[in-house]
Amino acid sequence: MMEFTLGFGGLLVLLLFMLLASAIRIFREYERGVVFMLGRFWRVKGPGLVIIIPVVQQVVRVDLRTVVFAVPPQDLITRDNVSVTVSAVVYFRVIDPEKAIIQVAQFLEATSQLSQTMLRSVLGKHELDELLAERERLNLDIQKVLDAQTEAWGLKVSNVEIKQVDLRESMVTAIAKQAEAERERRAKIIHADGEMQAAERLLQAAQTLAKEPQAMQLRYLQTLTNIAGDKSNTIVFPLPADWLTSRAKPQGDSQAAPSS
């Protein structure tokens, strides 16, 4: 009878020890426990030591750290009918453990699926040039849409980054041709601007020289000096028409006098 009593007492002590061990929960600084009592939400506990009544209460751990997950590559068509494949990275964290457990089942999977849908929906409204050149603005647009949708789940989307945009080879060739044509257009415009500026400068120089005839003569002599520096050149001296006229008038006058 004594042995049976000791055996039953030891079993009872072991059972109490197991119940006590199952009642103790330790939550880290970044963890919270959503406690349910008889299936109904009771409160959020943690961090630190938390006592849970076995059988009557159940607890679900929630991690409050920022979660980073990669959105799988998504095939989409831009507004200008170009097929591209886009991948992104989403950063979010739980700010309300109660909503994250009660309002949605498996909030990680739900956020992942919503991110894929929003990525196709938002980027499909923009053209390819915007997708390639304005990533910062598109990242902010996607982040705002996701944050508004996940707010009811107790989540906060802090950042969205478009990681990679893949184009078909034919589209890459077309973009390269477009860029080359754009560079040629700019080169022609710059060349035309240079010609126009040169013409304006020449006009100003001609107007300045026209004010003083001696200046034109000095410029003419300077040009001859530059040409004479090379001995292999043959210099032909052009004579101004007014100089010839001034020399021809006396001869005409001397011939006209005897005839009179």
PDB file of C-alpha atoms in Angstrom:
ATOM      1  CA  MET A   1       0.000   0.000   0.000  1.00  0.00           C
ATOM      2  CA  MET A   2       2.901   2.376   0.818  1.00  0.00           C
ATOM      3  CA  GLU A   3       4.641   1.645  -2.472  1.00  0.00           C
ATOM      4  CA  PHE A   4       1.443   2.342  -4.377  1.00  0.00           C
ATOM      5  CA  THR A   5       1.018   5.657  -2.545  1.00  0.00           C
ATOM      6  CA  LEU A   6       4.576   6.726  -3.287  1.00  0.00           C
ATOM      7  CA  GLY A   7       4.161   5.751  -6.921  1.00  0.00           C
ATOM      8  CA  PHE A   8       0.925   7.693  -7.256  1.00  0.00           C
ATOM      9  CA  GLY A   9       2.456  10.721  -5.501  1.00  0.00           C
ATOM     10  CA  GLY A  10       5.474  10.678  -7.773  1.00  0.00           C
ATOM     11  CA  LEU A  11       3.234  10.512 -10.815  1.00  0.00           C
ATOM     12  CA  LEU A  12       1.214  13.417  -9.498  1.00  0.00           C
ATOM     13  CA  VAL A  13       4.350  15.485  -8.913  1.00  0.00           C
ATOM     14  CA  LEU A  14       5.597  14.665 -12.419  1.00  0.00           C
ATOM     15  CA  LEU A  15       2.237  15.685 -13.859  1.00  0.00           C
ATOM     16  CA  LEU A  16       2.272  18.974 -11.959  1.00  0.00           C
ATOM     17  CA  PHE A  17       5.826  19.637 -13.104  1.00  0.00           C
ATOM     18  CA  MET A  18       4.835  19.057 -16.751  1.00  0.00           C
ATOM     19  CA  LEU A  19       1.826  21.359 -16.390  1.00  0.00           C
ATOM     20  CA  LEU A  20       4.002  24.041 -14.849  1.00  0.00           C
ATOM     21  CA  ALA A  21       6.586  23.674 -17.600  1.00  0.00           C
ATOM     22  CA  SER A  22       3.900  23.946 -20.270  1.00  0.00           C
ATOM     23  CA  ALA A  23       2.499  27.064 -18.573  1.00  0.00           C
ATOM     24  CA  ILE A  24       5.744  29.008 -18.780  1.00  0.00           C
ATOM     25  CA  ARG A  25       6.502  30.920 -21.988  1.00  0.00           C
ATOM     26  CA  ILE A  26       9.497  33.145 -22.622  1.00  0.00           C
ATOM     27  CA  PHE A  27       9.205  35.705 -25.420  1.00  0.00           C
ATOM     28  CA  ARG A  28      12.204  37.524 -26.855  1.00  0.00           C
ATOM     29  CA  GLU A  29      12.263  41.288 -27.221  1.00  0.00           C
ATOM     30  CA  TYR A  30      11.073  41.105 -30.835  1.00  0.00           C
ATOM     31  CA  GLU A  31       8.298  38.555 -30.121  1.00  0.00           C
ATOM     32  CA  ARG A  32       4.745  38.874 -28.866  1.00  0.00           C
ATOM     33  CA  GLY A  33       2.213  36.250 -27.853  1.00  0.00           C
ATOM     34  CA  VAL A  34      -1.421  36.433 -28.924  1.00  0.00           C
ATOM     35  CA  VAL A  35      -3.297  34.644 -26.126  1.00  0.00           C
ATOM     36  CA  PHE A  36      -6.679  32.977 -26.618  1.00  0.00           C
ATOM     37  CA  MET A  37      -8.821  31.843 -23.690  1.00  0.00           C
ATOM     38  CA  LEU A  38     -11.299  29.091 -24.535  1.00  0.00           C
ATOM     39  CA  GLY A  39     -10.952  30.028 -28.189  1.00  0.00           C
ATOM     40  CA  ARG A  40     -11.617  33.743 -27.741  1.00  0.00           C
ATOM     41  CA  PHE A  41      -8.992  36.474 -27.993  1.00  0.00           C
ATOM     42  CA  TRP A  42      -7.831  37.578 -24.579  1.00  0.00           C
ATOM     43  CA  ARG A  43      -4.751  39.797 -24.871  1.00  0.00           C
ATOM     44  CA  VAL A  44      -1.283  40.256 -26.375  1.00  0.00           C
ATOM     45  CA  LYS A  45       1.542  39.405 -23.998  1.00  0.00           C
ATOM     46  CA  GLY A  46       5.301  39.750 -24.005  1.00  0.00           C
ATOM     47  CA  PRO A  47       8.177  40.180 -24.142  1.00  0.00           C
ATOM     48  CA  GLY A  48       9.676  38.332 -21.176  1.00  0.00           C
ATOM     49  CA  LEU A  49       8.183  35.652 -18.948  1.00  0.00           C
ATOM     50  CA  VAL A  50       4.515  34.855 -19.556  1.00  0.00           C
ATOM     51  CA  ILE A  51       2.372  32.353 -17.643  1.00  0.00           C
ATOM     52  CA  ILE A  52      -0.240  30.495 -19.694  1.00  0.00           C
ATOM     53  CA  ILE A  53      -2.978  28.379 -18.125  1.00  0.00           C
ATOM     54  CA  PRO A  54      -2.669  24.976 -19.789  1.00  0.00           C
ATOM     55  CA  VAL A  55      -5.671  23.635 -21.707  1.00  0.00           C
ATOM     56  CA  VAL A  56      -7.685  26.782 -21.017  1.00  0.00           C
ATOM     57  CA  GLN A  57      -5.383  29.183 -22.823  1.00  0.00           C
ATOM     58  CA  GLN A  58      -3.463  28.924 -26.088  1.00  0.00           C
ATOM     59  CA  VAL A  59      -0.780  31.295 -27.360  1.00  0.00           C
ATOM     60  CA  VAL A  60       0.490  32.092 -30.856  1.00  0.00           C
ATOM     61  CA  ARG A  61       3.956  33.612 -31.306  1.00  0.00           C
ATOM     62  CA  VAL A  62       4.320  36.602 -33.636  1.00  0.00           C
ATOM     63  CA  ASP A  63       7.659  37.978 -34.846  1.00  0.00           C
ATOM     64  CA  LEU A  64       7.749  41.797 -35.007  1.00  0.00           C
ATOM     65  CA  ARG A  65      10.972  42.083 -36.991  1.00  0.00           C
ATOM     66  CA  THR A  66      11.025  43.376 -40.564  1.00  0.00           C
ATOM     67  CA  VAL A  67      10.407  40.581 -43.035  1.00  0.00           C
ATOM     68  CA  VAL A  68      12.125  40.685 -46.424  1.00  0.00           C
ATOM     69  CA  PHE A  69      10.908  38.474 -49.229  1.00  0.00           C
ATOM     70  CA  ALA A  70      11.503  38.445 -52.952  1.00  0.00           C
ATOM     71  CA  VAL A  71       8.507  38.687 -55.230  1.00  0.00           C
ATOM     72  CA  PRO A  72       8.795  35.985 -57.931  1.00  0.00           C
ATOM     73  CA  PRO A  73       9.358  37.295 -61.493  1.00  0.00           C
ATOM     74  CA  GLN A  74       6.073  38.517 -62.947  1.00  0.00           C
ATOM     75  CA  ASP A  75       5.223  38.677 -66.649  1.00  0.00           C
ATOM     76  CA  LEU A  76       3.281  41.815 -67.500  1.00  0.00           C
ATOM     77  CA  ILE A  77       2.373  44.038 -70.442  1.00  0.00           C
ATOM     78  CA  THR A  78       3.031  47.754 -70.153  1.00  0.00           C
ATOM     79  CA  ARG A  79       0.627  50.435 -71.308  1.00  0.00           C
ATOM     80  CA  ASP A  80       2.472  50.692 -74.649  1.00  0.00           C
ATOM     81  CA  ASN A  81       2.034  46.911 -75.224  1.00  0.00           C
ATOM     82  CA  VAL A  82       5.574  45.765 -74.383  1.00  0.00           C
ATOM     83  CA  SER A  83       6.039  42.384 -72.666  1.00  0.00           C
ATOM     84  CA  VAL A  84       8.487  42.495 -69.748  1.00  0.00           C
ATOM     85  CA  THR A  85       9.400  40.351 -66.746  1.00  0.00           C
ATOM     86  CA  VAL A  86       9.743  42.198 -63.449  1.00  0.00           C
ATOM     87  CA  SER A  87      10.979  41.028 -60.043  1.00  0.00           C
ATOM     88  CA  ALA A  88      10.914  43.015 -56.799  1.00  0.00           C
ATOM     89  CA  VAL A  89      11.683  42.917 -53.075  1.00  0.00           C
ATOM     90  CA  VAL A  90       9.154  43.834 -50.353  1.00  0.00           C
ATOM     91  CA  TYR A  91       9.967  44.920 -46.781  1.00  0.00           C
ATOM     92  CA  PHE A  92       7.218  44.775 -44.149  1.00  0.00           C
ATOM     93  CA  ARG A  93       6.677  44.073 -40.458  1.00  0.00           C
ATOM     94  CA  VAL A  94       3.844  43.308 -38.036  1.00  0.00           C
ATOM     95  CA  ILE A  95       2.660  46.315 -36.034  1.00  0.00           C
ATOM     96  CA  ASP A  96      -0.573  44.800 -34.625  1.00  0.00           C
ATOM     97  CA  PRO A  97      -0.158  41.111 -33.646  1.00  0.00           C
ATOM     98  CA  GLU A  98      -3.873  40.739 -32.882  1.00  0.00           C
ATOM     99  CA  LYS A  99      -4.954  41.672 -36.425  1.00  0.00           C
ATOM    100  CA  ALA A 100      -2.108  39.718 -38.013  1.00  0.00           C
ATOM    101  CA  ILE A 101      -3.378  36.496 -36.409  1.00  0.00           C
ATOM    102  CA  ILE A 102      -7.151  37.065 -36.362  1.00  0.00           C
ATOM    103  CA  GLN A 103      -7.862  39.041 -39.542  1.00  0.00           C
ATOM    104  CA  VAL A 104      -5.884  36.937 -42.009  1.00  0.00           C
ATOM    105  CA  ALA A 105      -4.712  33.352 -42.257  1.00  0.00           C
ATOM    106  CA  GLN A 106      -0.950  33.082 -42.874  1.00  0.00           C
ATOM    107  CA  PHE A 107      -0.204  36.760 -43.341  1.00  0.00           C
ATOM    108  CA  LEU A 108       3.176  35.996 -44.952  1.00  0.00           C
ATOM    109  CA  GLU A 109       1.581  34.054 -47.799  1.00  0.00           C
ATOM    110  CA  ALA A 110      -1.230  36.597 -48.117  1.00  0.00           C
ATOM    111  CA  THR A 111       1.227  39.492 -48.390  1.00  0.00           C
ATOM    112  CA  SER A 112       3.288  37.603 -50.962  1.00  0.00           C
ATOM    113  CA  GLN A 113       0.286  36.934 -53.192  1.00  0.00           C
ATOM    114  CA  LEU A 114      -0.950  40.518 -52.825  1.00  0.00           C
ATOM    115  CA  SER A 115       2.504  41.838 -53.752  1.00  0.00           C
ATOM    116  CA  GLN A 116       2.534  39.830 -56.962  1.00  0.00           C
ATOM    117  CA  THR A 117      -0.918  41.109 -57.911  1.00  0.00           C
ATOM    118  CA  MET A 118      -0.136  44.742 -57.114  1.00  0.00           C
ATOM    119  CA  LEU A 119       3.165  44.562 -59.002  1.00  0.00           C
ATOM    120  CA  ARG A 120       1.395  43.535 -62.200  1.00  0.00           C
ATOM    121  CA  SER A 121      -1.488  45.949 -61.647  1.00  0.00           C
ATOM    122  CA  VAL A 122       0.544  49.094 -60.926  1.00  0.00           C
ATOM    123  CA  LEU A 123       3.337  48.597 -63.450  1.00  0.00           C
ATOM    124  CA  GLY A 124       0.870  47.647 -66.188  1.00  0.00           C
ATOM    125  CA  LYS A 125      -0.482  51.218 -66.083  1.00  0.00           C
ATOM    126  CA  HIS A 126       2.844  52.747 -67.128  1.00  0.00           C
ATOM    127  CA  GLU A 127       4.878  52.767 -70.325  1.00  0.00           C
ATOM    128  CA  LEU A 128       8.220  51.040 -70.743  1.00  0.00           C
ATOM    129  CA  ASP A 129      10.213  54.295 -70.643  1.00  0.00           C
ATOM    130  CA  GLU A 130       8.676  55.150 -67.266  1.00  0.00           C
ATOM    131  CA  LEU A 131       9.393  51.656 -65.987  1.00  0.00           C
ATOM    132  CA  LEU A 132      13.067  51.982 -66.887  1.00  0.00           C
ATOM    133  CA  ALA A 133      13.664  55.623 -65.943  1.00  0.00           C
ATOM    134  CA  GLU A 134      11.324  56.297 -63.001  1.00  0.00           C
ATOM    135  CA  ARG A 135      11.800  53.332 -60.684  1.00  0.00           C
ATOM    136  CA  GLU A 136      11.844  55.442 -57.533  1.00  0.00           C
ATOM    137  CA  ARG A 137       8.384  56.838 -58.219  1.00  0.00           C
ATOM    138  CA  LEU A 138       7.001  53.426 -59.172  1.00  0.00           C
ATOM    139  CA  ASN A 139       8.479  51.873 -56.005  1.00  0.00           C
ATOM    140  CA  LEU A 140       6.668  54.491 -53.949  1.00  0.00           C
ATOM    141  CA  ASP A 141       3.381  53.892 -55.803  1.00  0.00           C
ATOM    142  CA  ILE A 142       3.524  50.134 -55.192  1.00  0.00           C
ATOM    143  CA  GLN A 143       4.476  50.664 -51.539  1.00  0.00           C
ATOM    144  CA  LYS A 144       1.508  52.978 -50.946  1.00  0.00           C
ATOM    145  CA  VAL A 145      -0.960  50.538 -52.534  1.00  0.00           C
ATOM    146  CA  LEU A 146       0.380  47.562 -50.578  1.00  0.00           C
ATOM    147  CA  ASP A 147       0.443  49.509 -47.331  1.00  0.00           C
ATOM    148  CA  ALA A 148      -3.186  50.553 -47.766  1.00  0.00           C
ATOM    149  CA  GLN A 149      -4.264  46.956 -48.463  1.00  0.00           C
ATOM    150  CA  THR A 150      -2.310  45.337 -45.604  1.00  0.00           C
ATOM    151  CA  GLU A 151      -3.202  47.931 -42.953  1.00  0.00           C
ATOM    152  CA  ALA A 152      -6.326  45.922 -42.049  1.00  0.00           C
ATOM    153  CA  TRP A 153      -4.061  42.913 -41.379  1.00  0.00           C
ATOM    154  CA  GLY A 154      -1.931  44.794 -38.848  1.00  0.00           C
ATOM    155  CA  LEU A 155       1.035  45.008 -41.231  1.00  0.00           C
ATOM    156  CA  LYS A 156       3.211  47.930 -42.308  1.00  0.00           C
ATOM    157  CA  VAL A 157       4.908  47.829 -45.734  1.00  0.00           C
ATOM    158  CA  SER A 158       7.961  50.026 -45.304  1.00  0.00           C
ATOM    159  CA  ASN A 159       9.601  49.698 -48.703  1.00  0.00           C
ATOM    160  CA  VAL A 160       9.286  48.114 -52.140  1.00  0.00           C
ATOM    161  CA  GLU A 161      12.195  47.888 -54.570  1.00  0.00           C
ATOM    162  CA  ILE A 162      11.951  46.843 -58.215  1.00  0.00           C
ATOM    163  CA  LYS A 163      14.955  44.567 -58.484  1.00  0.00           C
ATOM    164  CA  GLN A 164      15.163  43.659 -62.162  1.00  0.00           C
ATOM    165  CA  VAL A 165      13.384  44.338 -65.445  1.00  0.00           C
ATOM    166  CA  ASP A 166      14.007  41.790 -68.206  1.00  0.00           C
ATOM    167  CA  LEU A 167      13.229  42.567 -71.848  1.00  0.00           C
ATOM    168  CA  ARG A 168      13.111  40.344 -74.886  1.00  0.00           C
ATOM    169  CA  GLU A 169      16.146  40.398 -77.159  1.00  0.00           C
ATOM    170  CA  SER A 170      14.219  42.012 -80.003  1.00  0.00           C
ATOM    171  CA  MET A 171      13.085  44.793 -77.675  1.00  0.00           C
ATOM    172  CA  VAL A 172      16.624  45.359 -76.444  1.00  0.00           C
ATOM    173  CA  THR A 173      17.772  45.794 -80.056  1.00  0.00           C
ATOM    174  CA  ALA A 174      14.960  48.258 -80.735  1.00  0.00           C
ATOM    175  CA  ILE A 175      15.858  50.294 -77.656  1.00  0.00           C
ATOM    176  CA  ALA A 176      19.511  50.363 -78.720  1.00  0.00           C
ATOM    177  CA  LYS A 177      18.525  51.667 -82.159  1.00  0.00           C
ATOM    178  CA  GLN A 178      16.314  54.299 -80.578  1.00  0.00           C
ATOM    179  CA  ALA A 179      19.139  55.441 -78.315  1.00  0.00           C
ATOM    180  CA  GLU A 180      21.533  55.616 -81.277  1.00  0.00           C
ATOM    181  CA  ALA A 181      19.044  57.679 -83.288  1.00  0.00           C
ATOM    182  CA  GLU A 182      18.576  60.000 -80.332  1.00  0.00           C
ATOM    183  CA  ARG A 183      22.331  60.562 -80.086  1.00  0.00           C
ATOM    184  CA  GLU A 184      22.554  61.287 -83.814  1.00  0.00           C
ATOM    185  CA  ARG A 185      19.694  63.780 -83.499  1.00  0.00           C
ATOM    186  CA  ARG A 186      21.456  65.572 -80.671  1.00  0.00           C
ATOM    187  CA  ALA A 187      24.724  65.622 -82.631  1.00  0.00           C
ATOM    188  CA  LYS A 188      23.011  67.225 -85.627  1.00  0.00           C
ATOM    189  CA  ILE A 189      21.327  69.814 -83.434  1.00  0.00           C
ATOM    190  CA  ILE A 190      24.623  70.676 -81.746  1.00  0.00           C
ATOM    191  CA  HIS A 191      26.348  70.942 -85.142  1.00  0.00           C
ATOM    192  CA  ALA A 192      23.590  73.201 -86.471  1.00  0.00           C
ATOM    193  CA  ASP A 193      23.805  75.393 -83.374  1.00  0.00           C
ATOM    194  CA  GLY A 194      27.552  75.682 -83.881  1.00  0.00           C
ATOM    195  CA  GLU A 195      27.083  76.735 -87.522  1.00  0.00           C
ATOM    196  CA  MET A 196      24.513  79.340 -86.514  1.00  0.00           C
ATOM    197  CA  GLN A 197      26.757  80.771 -83.817  1.00  0.00           C
ATOM    198  CA  ALA A 198      29.691  80.845 -86.243  1.00  0.00           C
ATOM    199  CA  ALA A 199      27.573  82.698 -88.800  1.00  0.00           C
ATOM    200  CA  GLU A 200      26.494  85.227 -86.182  1.00  0.00           C
ATOM    201  CA  ARG A 201      30.116  85.795 -85.149  1.00  0.00           C
ATOM    202  CA  LEU A 202      31.188  86.236 -88.777  1.00  0.00           C
ATOM    203  CA  LEU A 203      28.397  88.738 -89.319  1.00  0.00           C
ATOM    204  CA  GLN A 204      29.482  90.712 -86.284  1.00  0.00           C
ATOM    205  CA  ALA A 205      33.090  90.614 -87.446  1.00  0.00           C
ATOM    206  CA  ALA A 206      32.130  91.823 -90.938  1.00  0.00           C
ATOM    207  CA  GLN A 207      30.088  94.675 -89.488  1.00  0.00           C
ATOM    208  CA  THR A 208      32.996  95.694 -87.268  1.00  0.00           C
ATOM    209  CA  LEU A 209      35.471  95.612 -90.168  1.00  0.00           C
ATOM    210  CA  ALA A 210      33.105  97.516 -92.412  1.00  0.00           C
ATOM    211  CA  LYS A 211      33.167 100.493 -90.059  1.00  0.00           C
ATOM    212  CA  GLU A 212      36.875 101.098 -90.779  1.00  0.00           C
ATOM    213  CA  PRO A 213      38.290 100.361 -94.282  1.00  0.00           C
ATOM    214  CA  GLN A 214      41.833 100.319 -92.843  1.00  0.00           C
ATOM    215  CA  ALA A 215      40.848  97.440 -90.593  1.00  0.00           C
ATOM    216  CA  MET A 216      39.895  95.348 -93.618  1.00  0.00           C
ATOM    217  CA  GLN A 217      43.236  96.167 -95.237  1.00  0.00           C
ATOM    218  CA  LEU A 218      45.121  95.156 -92.081  1.00  0.00           C
ATOM    219  CA  ARG A 219      43.194  91.924 -91.900  1.00  0.00           C
ATOM    220  CA  TYR A 220      44.014  91.277 -95.544  1.00  0.00           C
ATOM    221  CA  LEU A 221      47.722  91.810 -94.921  1.00  0.00           C
ATOM    222  CA  GLN A 222      47.649  89.575 -91.856  1.00  0.00           C
ATOM    223  CA  THR A 223      46.113  86.783 -93.925  1.00  0.00           C
ATOM    224  CA  LEU A 224      48.879  87.174 -96.518  1.00  0.00           C
ATOM    225  CA  THR A 225      51.467  86.994 -93.733  1.00  0.00           C
ATOM    226  CA  ASN A 226      50.032  83.715 -92.512  1.00  0.00           C
ATOM    227  CA  ILE A 227      50.051  82.270 -96.011  1.00  0.00           C
ATOM    228  CA  ALA A 228      53.655  83.379 -96.615  1.00  0.00           C
ATOM    229  CA  GLY A 229      54.859  81.290 -93.698  1.00  0.00           C
ATOM    230  CA  ASP A 230      54.695  78.165 -95.842  1.00  0.00           C
ATOM    231  CA  LYS A 231      57.246  78.257 -98.713  1.00  0.00           C
ATOM    232  CA  SER A 232      55.445  75.575-100.673  1.00  0.00           C
ATOM    233  CA  ASN A 233      52.467  77.867-101.313  1.00  0.00           C
ATOM    234  CA  THR A 234      52.138  80.168-104.309  1.00  0.00           C
ATOM    235  CA  ILE A 235      50.636  83.515-103.385  1.00  0.00           C
ATOM    236  CA  VAL A 236      48.356  85.260-105.841  1.00  0.00           C
ATOM    237  CA  PHE A 237      47.674  88.850-104.857  1.00  0.00           C
ATOM    238  CA  PRO A 238      44.130  89.838-105.645  1.00  0.00           C
ATOM    239  CA  LEU A 239      43.606  93.526-106.247  1.00  0.00           C
ATOM    240  CA  PRO A 240      40.573  95.318-104.921  1.00  0.00           C
ATOM    241  CA  ALA A 241      38.160  96.585-107.554  1.00  0.00           C
ATOM    242  CA  ASP A 242      38.103 100.107-106.110  1.00  0.00           C
ATOM    243  CA  TRP A 243      41.879 100.301-106.332  1.00  0.00           C
ATOM    244  CA  LEU A 244      41.782  99.453-110.038  1.00  0.00           C
ATOM    245  CA  THR A 245      39.049 102.022-110.580  1.00  0.00           C
ATOM    246  CA  SER A 246      41.033 104.732-108.848  1.00  0.00           C
ATOM    247  CA  ARG A 247      44.049 103.946-111.034  1.00  0.00           C
ATOM    248  CA  ALA A 248      42.056 103.872-114.254  1.00  0.00           C
ATOM    249  CA  LYS A 249      40.372 107.287-113.813  1.00  0.00           C
ATOM    250  CA  PRO A 250      43.513 109.487-114.385  1.00  0.00           C
ATOM    251  CA  GLN A 251      44.333 107.630-117.545  1.00  0.00           C
ATOM    252  CA  GLY A 252      40.819 108.151-118.816  1.00  0.00           C
ATOM    253  CA  ASP A 253      40.952 111.873-118.002  1.00  0.00           C
ATOM    254  CA  SER A 254      44.342 112.376-119.752  1.00  0.00           C
ATOM    255  CA  GLN A 255      43.099 110.703-122.913  1.00  0.00           C
ATOM    256  CA  ALA A 256      39.880 112.654-122.928  1.00  0.00           C
ATOM    257  CA  ALA A 257      41.604 116.087-122.722  1.00  0.00           C
ATOM    258  CA  PRO A 258      43.373 116.087-126.206  1.00  0.00           C
ATOM    259  CA  SER A 259      40.209 115.012-127.921  1.00  0.00           C
ATOM    260  CA  SER A 260      38.421 118.029-126.609  1.00  0.00           C
TER     261      SER A 260
END
